[in-house]
Short mmCIF file of C-alpha atoms in Angstrom, two decimals:
data_model
loop_
_atom_site.label_atom_id
_atom_site.label_comp_id
_atom_site.label_asym_id
_atom_site.label_seq_id
_atom_site.Cartn_x
_atom_site.Cartn_y
_atom_site.Cartn_z
CA MET A 20 13.62 84.30 186.06
CA ARG A 21 15.25 87.42 184.25
CA ARG A 22 17.73 84.87 182.42
CA LEU A 23 14.58 83.06 180.98
CA MET A 24 13.02 86.48 180.04
CA LEU A 25 16.18 87.27 178.28
CA LEU A 26 16.17 83.87 176.51
CA LEU A 27 12.56 83.91 175.31
CA PRO A 28 13.09 86.11 172.30
CA LEU A 29 16.18 84.05 171.25
CA LEU A 30 14.11 80.85 171.33
CA GLY A 31 11.23 82.64 169.59
CA ALA A 32 13.84 83.50 166.69
CA ILE A 33 15.08 79.94 166.53
CA PHE A 34 11.70 77.92 166.98
CA GLY A 35 9.37 80.66 165.30
CA HIS A 36 9.54 79.80 162.06
CA ALA A 37 9.22 75.95 162.33
CA GLU A 38 5.85 75.95 160.77
CA ALA A 39 7.10 75.42 156.90
CA GLN A 40 10.40 75.17 155.03
CA LYS A 41 9.70 77.95 152.75
CA ILE A 42 12.20 78.60 150.08
CA TYR A 43 12.99 82.01 148.25
CA SER A 44 15.36 82.07 145.15
CA VAL A 45 17.48 85.18 144.86
CA ASP A 46 19.44 86.64 142.18
CA SER A 47 22.81 87.21 143.96
CA ALA A 48 24.89 84.75 145.74
CA TYR A 49 25.37 87.62 148.18
CA LYS A 50 21.62 87.72 149.04
CA ALA A 51 21.83 84.06 149.65
CA ASP A 52 21.69 82.02 152.87
CA VAL A 53 22.56 78.92 150.82
CA LYS A 54 24.17 78.56 147.62
CA VAL A 55 22.71 75.40 145.73
CA TYR A 56 23.78 73.85 142.68
CA VAL A 57 21.21 71.42 140.95
CA VAL A 58 22.87 68.22 139.71
CA ASP A 59 21.62 65.89 136.87
CA HIS A 60 21.54 62.43 139.01
CA GLU A 61 19.98 61.54 142.39
CA TYR A 62 23.53 59.95 143.56
CA GLN A 63 25.17 63.31 142.96
CA ALA A 64 23.16 65.06 145.35
CA ASP A 65 23.44 66.13 148.94
CA LEU A 66 19.77 66.46 149.10
CA VAL A 67 17.05 65.05 147.17
CA VAL A 68 14.25 67.70 147.02
CA TYR A 69 10.69 67.27 146.28
CA ARG A 70 8.91 70.80 145.81
CA THR A 71 5.43 71.05 146.56
CA ASP A 72 2.64 73.44 145.85
CA ARG A 73 1.08 72.84 149.42
CA GLU A 74 2.74 75.04 152.13
CA TYR A 75 1.53 73.12 154.98
CA LYS A 76 3.41 69.68 153.34
CA ALA A 77 6.72 71.54 153.53
CA LYS A 78 7.79 71.19 157.51
CA LYS A 79 10.87 72.86 158.29
CA SER A 80 11.03 70.95 161.52
CA GLU A 81 11.32 67.89 159.90
CA ASN A 82 13.99 69.14 157.15
CA LYS A 83 13.46 66.39 155.12
CA GLY A 84 13.85 68.01 151.57
CA ILE A 85 10.12 68.92 150.88
CA TRP A 86 10.27 72.51 149.77
CA TYR A 87 7.50 75.04 149.11
CA ILE A 88 8.84 78.03 146.96
CA THR A 89 7.44 81.32 147.81
CA ASP A 90 7.65 84.22 145.72
CA LYS A 91 7.65 86.52 148.84
CA SER A 92 11.15 86.85 150.58
CA TYR A 93 9.63 88.10 153.74
CA ASP A 94 7.81 85.15 154.07
CA CYS A 95 10.84 82.45 153.61
CA ASP A 96 12.81 80.47 156.05
CA ARG A 97 15.67 80.27 153.86
CA LYS A 98 16.96 82.39 150.79
CA VAL A 99 18.74 80.35 148.04
CA TYR A 100 20.92 81.37 144.84
CA PHE A 101 20.72 78.57 142.27
CA THR A 102 24.75 78.88 140.81
CA ASP A 103 25.55 76.98 137.44
CA LYS A 104 28.90 76.21 139.08
CA GLN A 105 29.25 73.10 141.32
CA TYR A 106 32.50 74.22 143.05
CA ASP A 107 30.47 77.70 144.10
CA ALA A 108 27.72 75.49 145.96
CA ASP A 109 27.27 74.89 149.54
CA LEU A 110 24.56 72.31 148.56
CA LYS A 111 23.76 70.05 145.78
CA VAL A 112 20.26 69.04 145.10
CA TYR A 113 18.02 66.80 142.81
CA PHE A 114 14.54 67.46 142.30
CA THR A 115 12.58 64.20 142.48
CA ASP A 116 8.69 64.23 141.53
CA ARG A 117 8.14 61.73 143.99
CA GLU A 118 7.83 62.88 147.67
CA TYR A 119 8.58 59.49 149.37
CA LYS A 120 12.05 60.16 147.44
CA ALA A 121 12.81 63.41 149.29
CA GLY A 122 15.46 63.07 151.97
CA TRP A 123 19.38 63.90 152.89
CA LYS A 124 21.85 61.79 151.16
CA ASP A 125 24.78 63.72 153.01
CA ALA A 126 23.44 64.42 156.67
CA ALA A 127 26.36 66.59 157.39
CA LYS A 128 24.94 69.53 155.35
CA LYS A 129 21.55 68.90 157.18
CA PRO A 130 22.36 72.30 158.93
CA LEU A 131 22.25 74.37 156.10
CA MET A 132 18.55 74.34 155.68
CA TYR A 133 17.44 75.01 159.44
#
């Protein structure tokens, strides 16, 4: 029982943010959780992203590339820095205007957004 009580805060931290995949753009790579490079073509991407203006659509638990970009750093799940150098990036994304196209092209990079 005591072990379970010690694990509860950790489990809360891990699963407590499972409501939405909210992204906040930072101005420095040092402040970021993930460095992102935006590619010109879908085939170049690790992740195809659909940007939604409805927070409830961006489910972090699904982690399928539907992002709600927030303007509040305290309200985000991931802080990203958009770099202009591909070799500097942890993740290459392509923004699409079709929600059904969102998804991972390189599943090995999926943990970056959890």
